[in-house]
Amino acid sequence: MSQSNNDGNHNADDEITSNNASLAALDINATDSIDDDILDTFYHHDTLFPIMIATLDYMNERVNHGLTLPYFVDIDPARWQEKFKALDIYVTDAIEGRALNLDARDKDYATNILSYPSDLPTAIIELMPVLPLGELVICHEVVATEAKEQNKTVTQHISHLLIHGVLHLLGFDHELGQAEQDEMERFEIEILASLNLPNPYI
């Protein structure tokens, strides 16, 4: 992927924050065809970082009550919680988004978001001071079109997709069955509610 740093966003190296139970770093990049105004309006670090934190806070609380994170099942929950988490977001256009979706899922169209988990062995994760969650690829053209079709603001839709994507990076998958879909949707609804955002499924 051709990536470029955006002056309006922070890199993971210079933006590591520890508030309450949240230890996280967020790095946002985009392909050259994405306009800087779009990035500043919808993908600014200060907009997306609180959503990431709310998601991690919520999942930490669920872990405290016995939830197992599918992709981190072999890591001691307390150890997982104390580690810094790093998330990469890449914003792309429909042309590259289509190519990436074809490569990743064998589907010949651009989709709203793709999730690429870090998929590192537990032994490696244990040694790393920062735990990379993986990368989320967001196709802005698809997101904007979907938001209009669903009578949502683009910001609301991006917020939902970011939460949805992080849950995928933790190993949750709505395509496994109805129970998994219901669980994932419940998590998303409750996290959005904590951010004073509406239920995206009604």
PDB file of C-alpha atoms in Angstrom:
ATOM      1  CA  MET A   1       0.000   0.000   0.000  1.00  0.00           C
ATOM      2  CA  SER A   2       1.206   3.471  -0.812  1.00  0.00           C
ATOM      3  CA  GLN A   3       0.900   5.460   2.375  1.00  0.00           C
ATOM      4  CA  SER A   4       1.598   9.020   3.361  1.00  0.00           C
ATOM      5  CA  ASN A   5       1.593  10.655   6.753  1.00  0.00           C
ATOM      6  CA  ASN A   6      -0.837  13.495   7.271  1.00  0.00           C
ATOM      7  CA  ASP A   7       0.271  16.675   8.983  1.00  0.00           C
ATOM      8  CA  GLY A   8      -3.099  16.984  10.699  1.00  0.00           C
ATOM      9  CA  ASN A   9      -2.731  13.611  12.388  1.00  0.00           C
ATOM     10  CA  HIS A  10      -0.316  12.213  14.930  1.00  0.00           C
ATOM     11  CA  ASN A  11       1.962   9.239  14.487  1.00  0.00           C
ATOM     12  CA  ALA A  12       2.008   6.373  16.958  1.00  0.00           C
ATOM     13  CA  ASP A  13       5.573   7.253  17.919  1.00  0.00           C
ATOM     14  CA  ASP A  14       4.610  10.668  19.230  1.00  0.00           C
ATOM     15  CA  GLU A  15       1.143   9.985  20.574  1.00  0.00           C
ATOM     16  CA  ILE A  16       1.066   7.366  23.299  1.00  0.00           C
ATOM     17  CA  THR A  17      -1.498   8.125  25.940  1.00  0.00           C
ATOM     18  CA  SER A  18      -2.278   6.469  29.261  1.00  0.00           C
ATOM     19  CA  ASN A  19      -5.611   7.507  30.697  1.00  0.00           C
ATOM     20  CA  ASN A  20      -7.391   5.358  33.274  1.00  0.00           C
ATOM     21  CA  ALA A  21      -7.247   1.746  32.062  1.00  0.00           C
ATOM     22  CA  SER A  22      -6.474   2.755  28.481  1.00  0.00           C
ATOM     23  CA  LEU A  23      -2.994   2.466  27.065  1.00  0.00           C
ATOM     24  CA  ALA A  24      -3.053   3.111  23.361  1.00  0.00           C
ATOM     25  CA  ALA A  25      -1.401   4.613  20.301  1.00  0.00           C
ATOM     26  CA  LEU A  26      -3.090   5.476  17.017  1.00  0.00           C
ATOM     27  CA  ASP A  27      -1.414   6.042  13.655  1.00  0.00           C
ATOM     28  CA  ILE A  28      -3.472   7.398  10.738  1.00  0.00           C
ATOM     29  CA  ASN A  29      -2.295   7.381   7.118  1.00  0.00           C
ATOM     30  CA  ALA A  30      -3.946   7.748   3.734  1.00  0.00           C
ATOM     31  CA  THR A  31      -3.364   7.230   0.048  1.00  0.00           C
ATOM     32  CA  ASP A  32      -2.385  10.357  -1.876  1.00  0.00           C
ATOM     33  CA  SER A  33      -5.780  10.621  -3.592  1.00  0.00           C
ATOM     34  CA  ILE A  34      -7.597  11.330  -0.320  1.00  0.00           C
ATOM     35  CA  ASP A  35      -8.024  15.074   0.081  1.00  0.00           C
ATOM     36  CA  ASP A  36      -6.535  16.707   3.176  1.00  0.00           C
ATOM     37  CA  ASP A  37      -9.903  18.339   3.927  1.00  0.00           C
ATOM     38  CA  ILE A  38     -11.509  14.894   4.142  1.00  0.00           C
ATOM     39  CA  LEU A  39      -8.795  13.717   6.498  1.00  0.00           C
ATOM     40  CA  ASP A  40      -9.060  16.780   8.715  1.00  0.00           C
ATOM     41  CA  THR A  41     -12.855  16.605   8.793  1.00  0.00           C
ATOM     42  CA  PHE A  42     -13.426  12.889   9.311  1.00  0.00           C
ATOM     43  CA  TYR A  43     -10.166  11.164  10.189  1.00  0.00           C
ATOM     44  CA  HIS A  44      -8.368  13.536  12.498  1.00  0.00           C
ATOM     45  CA  HIS A  45      -6.535  11.856  15.347  1.00  0.00           C
ATOM     46  CA  ASP A  46      -8.446  13.884  17.937  1.00  0.00           C
ATOM     47  CA  THR A  47     -11.716  12.565  16.508  1.00  0.00           C
ATOM     48  CA  LEU A  48     -10.824   8.889  16.163  1.00  0.00           C
ATOM     49  CA  PHE A  49      -8.604   8.377  19.195  1.00  0.00           C
ATOM     50  CA  PRO A  50     -11.436   8.750  21.768  1.00  0.00           C
ATOM     51  CA  ILE A  51     -13.437   6.128  19.874  1.00  0.00           C
ATOM     52  CA  MET A  52     -10.512   3.733  20.028  1.00  0.00           C
ATOM     53  CA  ILE A  53     -10.120   4.421  23.747  1.00  0.00           C
ATOM     54  CA  ALA A  54     -13.845   3.914  24.426  1.00  0.00           C
ATOM     55  CA  THR A  55     -13.701   0.578  22.620  1.00  0.00           C
ATOM     56  CA  LEU A  56     -10.653  -0.623  24.545  1.00  0.00           C
ATOM     57  CA  ASP A  57     -12.094   0.588  27.847  1.00  0.00           C
ATOM     58  CA  TYR A  58     -15.313  -1.286  27.180  1.00  0.00           C
ATOM     59  CA  MET A  59     -13.504  -4.472  26.214  1.00  0.00           C
ATOM     60  CA  ASN A  60     -11.238  -4.208  29.254  1.00  0.00           C
ATOM     61  CA  GLU A  61     -14.317  -4.075  31.439  1.00  0.00           C
ATOM     62  CA  ARG A  62     -15.767  -7.106  29.669  1.00  0.00           C
ATOM     63  CA  VAL A  63     -12.477  -8.971  30.152  1.00  0.00           C
ATOM     64  CA  ASN A  64     -12.696  -8.148  33.848  1.00  0.00           C
ATOM     65  CA  HIS A  65     -16.026  -9.971  33.845  1.00  0.00           C
ATOM     66  CA  GLY A  66     -14.695 -13.058  32.108  1.00  0.00           C
ATOM     67  CA  LEU A  67     -14.855 -12.273  28.399  1.00  0.00           C
ATOM     68  CA  THR A  68     -12.228 -14.017  26.286  1.00  0.00           C
ATOM     69  CA  LEU A  69     -10.736 -12.143  23.352  1.00  0.00           C
ATOM     70  CA  PRO A  70     -10.556 -14.754  20.562  1.00  0.00           C
ATOM     71  CA  TYR A  71      -7.246 -13.592  19.065  1.00  0.00           C
ATOM     72  CA  PHE A  72      -5.584 -13.205  22.460  1.00  0.00           C
ATOM     73  CA  VAL A  73      -6.894 -16.276  24.240  1.00  0.00           C
ATOM     74  CA  ASP A  74      -3.383 -17.486  25.139  1.00  0.00           C
ATOM     75  CA  ILE A  75      -2.361 -14.253  26.828  1.00  0.00           C
ATOM     76  CA  ASP A  76      -3.060 -13.718  30.501  1.00  0.00           C
ATOM     77  CA  PRO A  77      -5.916 -11.163  30.654  1.00  0.00           C
ATOM     78  CA  ALA A  78      -4.102  -8.951  33.154  1.00  0.00           C
ATOM     79  CA  ARG A  79      -1.009  -8.992  30.972  1.00  0.00           C
ATOM     80  CA  TRP A  80      -3.054  -8.078  27.909  1.00  0.00           C
ATOM     81  CA  GLN A  81      -4.671  -5.180  29.735  1.00  0.00           C
ATOM     82  CA  GLU A  82      -1.414  -3.680  30.954  1.00  0.00           C
ATOM     83  CA  LYS A  83       0.191  -3.568  27.531  1.00  0.00           C
ATOM     84  CA  PHE A  84       0.116  -0.529  25.264  1.00  0.00           C
ATOM     85  CA  LYS A  85      -2.077  -1.191  22.221  1.00  0.00           C
ATOM     86  CA  ALA A  86      -1.199   0.222  18.799  1.00  0.00           C
ATOM     87  CA  LEU A  87      -3.708   0.630  15.981  1.00  0.00           C
ATOM     88  CA  ASP A  88      -3.026   1.652  12.382  1.00  0.00           C
ATOM     89  CA  ILE A  89      -5.722   3.211  10.214  1.00  0.00           C
ATOM     90  CA  TYR A  90      -5.307   3.630   6.479  1.00  0.00           C
ATOM     91  CA  VAL A  91      -7.826   5.664   4.471  1.00  0.00           C
ATOM     92  CA  THR A  92      -8.110   4.793   0.808  1.00  0.00           C
ATOM     93  CA  ASP A  93     -10.162   5.383  -2.324  1.00  0.00           C
ATOM     94  CA  ALA A  94     -12.520   3.042  -4.170  1.00  0.00           C
ATOM     95  CA  ILE A  95      -9.913   1.922  -6.722  1.00  0.00           C
ATOM     96  CA  GLU A  96      -7.391   0.724  -4.173  1.00  0.00           C
ATOM     97  CA  GLY A  97     -10.186  -0.413  -1.855  1.00  0.00           C
ATOM     98  CA  ARG A  98     -11.532  -2.705  -4.569  1.00  0.00           C
ATOM     99  CA  ALA A  99      -8.085  -4.178  -5.211  1.00  0.00           C
ATOM    100  CA  LEU A 100      -7.485  -4.777  -1.514  1.00  0.00           C
ATOM    101  CA  ASN A 101     -10.888  -6.416  -1.021  1.00  0.00           C
ATOM    102  CA  LEU A 102     -10.265  -8.664  -4.013  1.00  0.00           C
ATOM    103  CA  ASP A 103      -6.891  -9.677  -2.616  1.00  0.00           C
ATOM    104  CA  ALA A 104      -8.076 -10.158   0.978  1.00  0.00           C
ATOM    105  CA  ARG A 105     -11.548 -11.614   0.495  1.00  0.00           C
ATOM    106  CA  ASP A 106     -11.750 -12.533  -3.192  1.00  0.00           C
ATOM    107  CA  LYS A 107     -14.602 -10.015  -3.610  1.00  0.00           C
ATOM    108  CA  ASP A 108     -14.398  -7.688  -6.579  1.00  0.00           C
ATOM    109  CA  TYR A 109     -15.747  -4.453  -5.108  1.00  0.00           C
ATOM    110  CA  ALA A 110     -14.678  -1.814  -2.634  1.00  0.00           C
ATOM    111  CA  THR A 111     -16.015  -2.405   0.867  1.00  0.00           C
ATOM    112  CA  ASN A 112     -16.324   0.033   3.760  1.00  0.00           C
ATOM    113  CA  ILE A 113     -13.651  -1.394   6.048  1.00  0.00           C
ATOM    114  CA  LEU A 114     -11.093  -4.178   5.999  1.00  0.00           C
ATOM    115  CA  SER A 115      -9.455  -5.554   9.135  1.00  0.00           C
ATOM    116  CA  TYR A 116      -5.937  -6.934   9.176  1.00  0.00           C
ATOM    117  CA  PRO A 117      -5.138  -8.403  12.620  1.00  0.00           C
ATOM    118  CA  SER A 118      -1.506  -8.381  13.728  1.00  0.00           C
ATOM    119  CA  ASP A 119      -1.671 -12.185  14.053  1.00  0.00           C
ATOM    120  CA  LEU A 120       1.545 -12.402  16.057  1.00  0.00           C
ATOM    121  CA  PRO A 121       2.499 -15.486  18.077  1.00  0.00           C
ATOM    122  CA  THR A 122       1.791 -15.232  21.801  1.00  0.00           C
ATOM    123  CA  ALA A 123       5.472 -15.672  22.640  1.00  0.00           C
ATOM    124  CA  ILE A 124       6.331 -12.628  20.525  1.00  0.00           C
ATOM    125  CA  ILE A 125       3.518 -10.516  21.947  1.00  0.00           C
ATOM    126  CA  GLU A 126       4.685 -11.279  25.470  1.00  0.00           C
ATOM    127  CA  LEU A 127       8.085  -9.759  24.647  1.00  0.00           C
ATOM    128  CA  MET A 128       6.763  -6.638  22.951  1.00  0.00           C
ATOM    129  CA  PRO A 129       6.219  -3.463  25.015  1.00  0.00           C
ATOM    130  CA  VAL A 130       3.557  -2.351  22.541  1.00  0.00           C
ATOM    131  CA  LEU A 131       0.914  -4.788  21.342  1.00  0.00           C
ATOM    132  CA  PRO A 132      -0.008  -4.104  17.703  1.00  0.00           C
ATOM    133  CA  LEU A 133      -3.710  -4.752  17.201  1.00  0.00           C
ATOM    134  CA  GLY A 134      -3.358  -4.559  13.434  1.00  0.00           C
ATOM    135  CA  GLU A 135      -4.540  -2.283  10.650  1.00  0.00           C
ATOM    136  CA  LEU A 136      -7.960  -1.044   9.571  1.00  0.00           C
ATOM    137  CA  VAL A 137      -8.370   0.047   5.961  1.00  0.00           C
ATOM    138  CA  ILE A 138     -11.295   2.417   5.427  1.00  0.00           C
ATOM    139  CA  CYS A 139     -12.612   3.252   1.970  1.00  0.00           C
ATOM    140  CA  HIS A 140     -13.966   6.760   2.374  1.00  0.00           C
ATOM    141  CA  GLU A 141     -16.045   6.801  -0.819  1.00  0.00           C
ATOM    142  CA  VAL A 142     -17.945   3.699   0.275  1.00  0.00           C
ATOM    143  CA  VAL A 143     -18.397   5.047   3.799  1.00  0.00           C
ATOM    144  CA  ALA A 144     -19.770   8.363   2.546  1.00  0.00           C
ATOM    145  CA  THR A 145     -22.169   6.630   0.155  1.00  0.00           C
ATOM    146  CA  GLU A 146     -23.405   4.221   2.834  1.00  0.00           C
ATOM    147  CA  ALA A 147     -23.920   7.033   5.333  1.00  0.00           C
ATOM    148  CA  LYS A 148     -26.138   8.882   2.865  1.00  0.00           C
ATOM    149  CA  GLU A 149     -28.101   5.731   2.016  1.00  0.00           C
ATOM    150  CA  GLN A 150     -28.602   4.924   5.702  1.00  0.00           C
ATOM    151  CA  ASN A 151     -29.531   8.503   6.700  1.00  0.00           C
ATOM    152  CA  LYS A 152     -26.535   8.791   9.012  1.00  0.00           C
ATOM    153  CA  THR A 153     -23.823  11.372   9.236  1.00  0.00           C
ATOM    154  CA  VAL A 154     -20.468  10.298   7.854  1.00  0.00           C
ATOM    155  CA  THR A 155     -18.970  10.829  11.309  1.00  0.00           C
ATOM    156  CA  GLN A 156     -21.510   8.503  12.907  1.00  0.00           C
ATOM    157  CA  HIS A 157     -20.835   5.829  10.325  1.00  0.00           C
ATOM    158  CA  ILE A 158     -17.053   6.096  10.692  1.00  0.00           C
ATOM    159  CA  SER A 159     -17.394   5.869  14.477  1.00  0.00           C
ATOM    160  CA  HIS A 160     -19.404   2.681  14.145  1.00  0.00           C
ATOM    161  CA  LEU A 161     -17.016   1.170  11.603  1.00  0.00           C
ATOM    162  CA  LEU A 162     -13.991   1.961  13.753  1.00  0.00           C
ATOM    163  CA  ILE A 163     -15.534   0.123  16.706  1.00  0.00           C
ATOM    164  CA  HIS A 164     -16.598  -2.707  14.407  1.00  0.00           C
ATOM    165  CA  GLY A 165     -13.091  -2.954  12.985  1.00  0.00           C
ATOM    166  CA  VAL A 166     -11.366  -3.011  16.382  1.00  0.00           C
ATOM    167  CA  LEU A 167     -13.659  -5.831  17.475  1.00  0.00           C
ATOM    168  CA  HIS A 168     -12.599  -7.762  14.378  1.00  0.00           C
ATOM    169  CA  LEU A 169      -8.954  -7.163  15.298  1.00  0.00           C
ATOM    170  CA  LEU A 170      -9.683  -8.713  18.696  1.00  0.00           C
ATOM    171  CA  GLY A 171     -11.101 -11.792  16.993  1.00  0.00           C
ATOM    172  CA  PHE A 172     -14.851 -11.245  17.001  1.00  0.00           C
ATOM    173  CA  ASP A 173     -16.572 -12.223  13.758  1.00  0.00           C
ATOM    174  CA  HIS A 174     -20.238 -11.676  12.940  1.00  0.00           C
ATOM    175  CA  GLU A 175     -19.984 -14.033   9.975  1.00  0.00           C
ATOM    176  CA  LEU A 176     -19.534 -17.102  12.198  1.00  0.00           C
ATOM    177  CA  GLY A 177     -23.210 -17.272  13.136  1.00  0.00           C
ATOM    178  CA  GLN A 178     -26.200 -15.479  14.619  1.00  0.00           C
ATOM    179  CA  ALA A 179     -24.940 -15.672  18.208  1.00  0.00           C
ATOM    180  CA  GLU A 180     -21.622 -14.112  17.222  1.00  0.00           C
ATOM    181  CA  GLN A 181     -23.393 -11.427  15.210  1.00  0.00           C
ATOM    182  CA  ASP A 182     -25.717 -10.591  18.115  1.00  0.00           C
ATOM    183  CA  GLU A 183     -22.794 -10.396  20.536  1.00  0.00           C
ATOM    184  CA  MET A 184     -20.770  -8.129  18.277  1.00  0.00           C
ATOM    185  CA  GLU A 185     -23.715  -5.841  17.597  1.00  0.00           C
ATOM    186  CA  ARG A 186     -24.447  -5.592  21.321  1.00  0.00           C
ATOM    187  CA  PHE A 187     -20.855  -4.546  21.993  1.00  0.00           C
ATOM    188  CA  GLU A 188     -21.024  -1.935  19.232  1.00  0.00           C
ATOM    189  CA  ILE A 189     -24.331  -0.487  20.427  1.00  0.00           C
ATOM    190  CA  GLU A 190     -23.113  -0.184  24.011  1.00  0.00           C
ATOM    191  CA  ILE A 191     -19.789   1.391  23.038  1.00  0.00           C
ATOM    192  CA  LEU A 192     -21.546   3.902  20.794  1.00  0.00           C
ATOM    193  CA  ALA A 193     -23.978   4.709  23.606  1.00  0.00           C
ATOM    194  CA  SER A 194     -21.012   5.488  25.876  1.00  0.00           C
ATOM    195  CA  LEU A 195     -20.003   8.070  23.253  1.00  0.00           C
ATOM    196  CA  ASN A 196     -23.553   9.451  23.069  1.00  0.00           C
ATOM    197  CA  LEU A 197     -23.948   8.055  19.549  1.00  0.00           C
ATOM    198  CA  PRO A 198     -27.126   6.350  18.330  1.00  0.00           C
ATOM    199  CA  ASN A 199     -27.782   2.674  17.718  1.00  0.00           C
ATOM    200  CA  PRO A 200     -26.724   2.097  14.082  1.00  0.00           C
ATOM    201  CA  TYR A 201     -29.043  -0.887  13.668  1.00  0.00           C
ATOM    202  CA  ILE A 202     -32.370   0.954  14.034  1.00  0.00           C
TER     203      ILE A 202
END
